[in-house]
Short mmCIF file of C-alpha atoms in Angstrom, two decimals:
data_model
loop_
_atom_site.label_atom_id
_atom_site.label_comp_id
_atom_site.label_asym_id
_atom_site.label_seq_id
_atom_site.Cartn_x
_atom_site.Cartn_y
_atom_site.Cartn_z
CA MET A 1 -8.25 -48.42 28.99
CA GLY A 2 -8.91 -44.92 29.81
CA SER A 3 -11.04 -41.53 28.06
CA GLU A 4 -10.56 -41.36 24.24
CA LYS A 5 -8.66 -38.21 25.27
CA ARG A 6 -6.08 -39.92 25.83
CA GLN A 7 -3.45 -40.34 24.45
CA ARG A 8 -0.38 -43.06 24.52
CA THR A 9 2.89 -40.47 23.72
CA LYS A 10 5.91 -42.95 25.17
CA HIS A 11 6.93 -45.30 22.71
CA TYR A 12 9.59 -48.24 24.30
CA PRO A 13 11.87 -49.71 21.06
CA ILE A 14 11.92 -53.99 21.70
CA ARG A 15 14.78 -55.61 20.03
CA PHE A 16 14.02 -59.56 18.21
CA PHE A 17 15.98 -61.52 16.50
CA PRO A 18 14.07 -62.99 13.47
CA GLU A 19 12.45 -65.91 14.90
CA GLU A 20 11.14 -64.36 18.35
CA PHE A 21 9.53 -61.61 16.12
CA GLU A 22 8.05 -64.52 13.64
CA GLU A 23 6.98 -66.20 16.93
CA ALA A 24 5.48 -62.34 18.25
CA GLU A 25 3.81 -61.93 15.25
CA ARG A 26 2.26 -65.76 15.08
CA LYS A 27 0.59 -64.75 18.69
CA ALA A 28 -0.15 -61.94 18.02
CA LYS A 29 -2.49 -62.38 15.10
CA ALA A 30 -3.91 -65.93 17.22
CA PHE A 31 -5.04 -64.66 20.12
CA SER A 32 -6.34 -61.23 17.27
CA TYR A 33 -4.57 -59.05 18.08
CA PRO A 34 -4.01 -55.54 15.97
CA SER A 35 -0.13 -55.48 16.23
CA VAL A 36 2.30 -57.18 18.57
CA ALA A 37 3.02 -54.14 20.58
CA SER A 38 -0.88 -54.35 21.52
CA LEU A 39 -0.02 -57.37 22.14
CA ILE A 40 3.01 -56.54 25.08
CA ARG A 41 0.78 -54.00 26.10
CA ASP A 42 -1.59 -55.58 27.05
CA LEU A 43 0.51 -58.58 28.36
CA VAL A 44 2.55 -56.58 30.82
CA THR A 45 -0.69 -54.17 31.94
CA GLY A 46 -1.51 -57.65 33.11
CA VAL A 47 -4.26 -58.14 30.39
CA GLU A 48 -5.10 -62.28 29.97
CA PRO A 49 -5.19 -62.80 25.88
CA THR A 50 -7.47 -65.62 24.72
CA SER A 51 -6.57 -67.08 22.07
CA THR A 52 -9.57 -67.54 19.09
CA LEU A 53 -8.02 -69.54 17.45
CA ASP A 54 -9.43 -72.08 20.45
CA GLN A 55 -11.91 -70.55 20.96
CA GLN A 56 -13.19 -71.56 16.87
CA ALA A 57 -11.55 -75.03 17.40
CA ILE A 58 -14.59 -75.20 20.75
CA LEU A 59 -17.26 -74.46 18.34
CA GLU A 60 -15.99 -76.14 15.39
CA LEU A 61 -16.29 -79.12 17.58
CA LEU A 62 -19.26 -78.23 19.31
CA ARG A 63 -20.92 -77.37 15.81
CA VAL A 64 -19.68 -81.56 15.24
CA ASN A 65 -21.24 -82.67 18.42
CA ALA A 66 -24.82 -81.37 17.13
CA ASP A 67 -24.28 -83.31 14.30
CA LEU A 68 -23.57 -86.48 15.38
CA GLY A 69 -26.61 -86.01 18.38
CA ARG A 70 -29.20 -85.29 14.80
CA LEU A 71 -27.80 -88.21 13.12
CA GLY A 72 -28.70 -90.14 15.74
CA GLY A 73 -31.42 -89.25 16.61
CA LEU A 74 -32.33 -89.08 13.08
CA LEU A 75 -31.55 -93.10 13.11
CA LYS A 76 -33.60 -93.98 16.07
CA HIS A 77 -36.61 -92.10 14.58
CA TRP A 78 -35.98 -94.23 11.42
CA LEU A 79 -36.09 -97.17 12.77
CA GLN A 80 -38.75 -96.65 14.97
CA ALA A 81 -41.08 -95.48 12.36
CA LYS A 82 -39.79 -97.51 9.57
CA GLY A 83 -38.16 -100.98 11.83
CA ALA A 84 -35.61 -102.76 11.46
CA GLU A 85 -34.58 -105.80 9.34
CA LYS A 86 -32.91 -108.52 11.97
CA ASP A 87 -30.13 -109.35 10.11
CA LEU A 88 -29.26 -104.63 10.62
CA VAL A 89 -29.60 -104.63 14.23
CA PRO A 90 -26.46 -105.76 15.11
CA ASP A 91 -24.84 -103.17 12.53
CA ILE A 92 -28.08 -100.68 13.38
CA ARG A 93 -26.64 -100.68 17.13
CA ALA A 94 -23.33 -100.12 16.81
CA LEU A 95 -23.15 -97.77 14.75
CA LEU A 96 -25.28 -95.71 17.85
CA ARG A 97 -22.94 -97.28 19.80
CA ASP A 98 -20.14 -95.58 17.90
CA ILE A 99 -22.09 -92.02 18.19
CA GLU A 100 -22.49 -92.26 21.50
CA ASN A 101 -19.05 -92.38 22.22
CA THR A 102 -18.05 -90.00 19.53
CA GLN A 103 -19.49 -87.57 21.15
CA ARG A 104 -18.27 -88.18 24.69
CA GLU A 105 -14.47 -88.24 23.43
CA LEU A 106 -15.30 -84.92 21.86
CA LYS A 107 -16.87 -83.78 25.38
CA LYS A 108 -13.84 -84.83 26.60
CA LYS A 109 -11.86 -82.54 24.28
CA VAL A 110 -13.96 -79.77 24.46
CA LYS A 111 -13.65 -80.34 28.11
CA ALA A 112 -9.80 -80.52 28.22
CA LEU A 113 -9.48 -77.08 26.20
#
């Protein structure tokens, strides 16, 4: 915000209760701010902080979803290449349904975030 030559020269001391201070530090860390002061400054100036923890969780859910997709694809490929014994077909179909259901649930959770 502004040029490199601008300097912040005004100081505003704030007093916290110990639990408020801990919460402020936790939130600054969750939003990847270097300090509580920088978080407060952005909040006051209207900058909307985005949680890096939420972003990391979304990326992890997407990785799990991709792994499930690969697992389902490998299973289908194996079945087409080798065929399956008749008594295993119901179990394999149930496994594929479970993979698809888990993928749907993951997608819902990601959209909710």
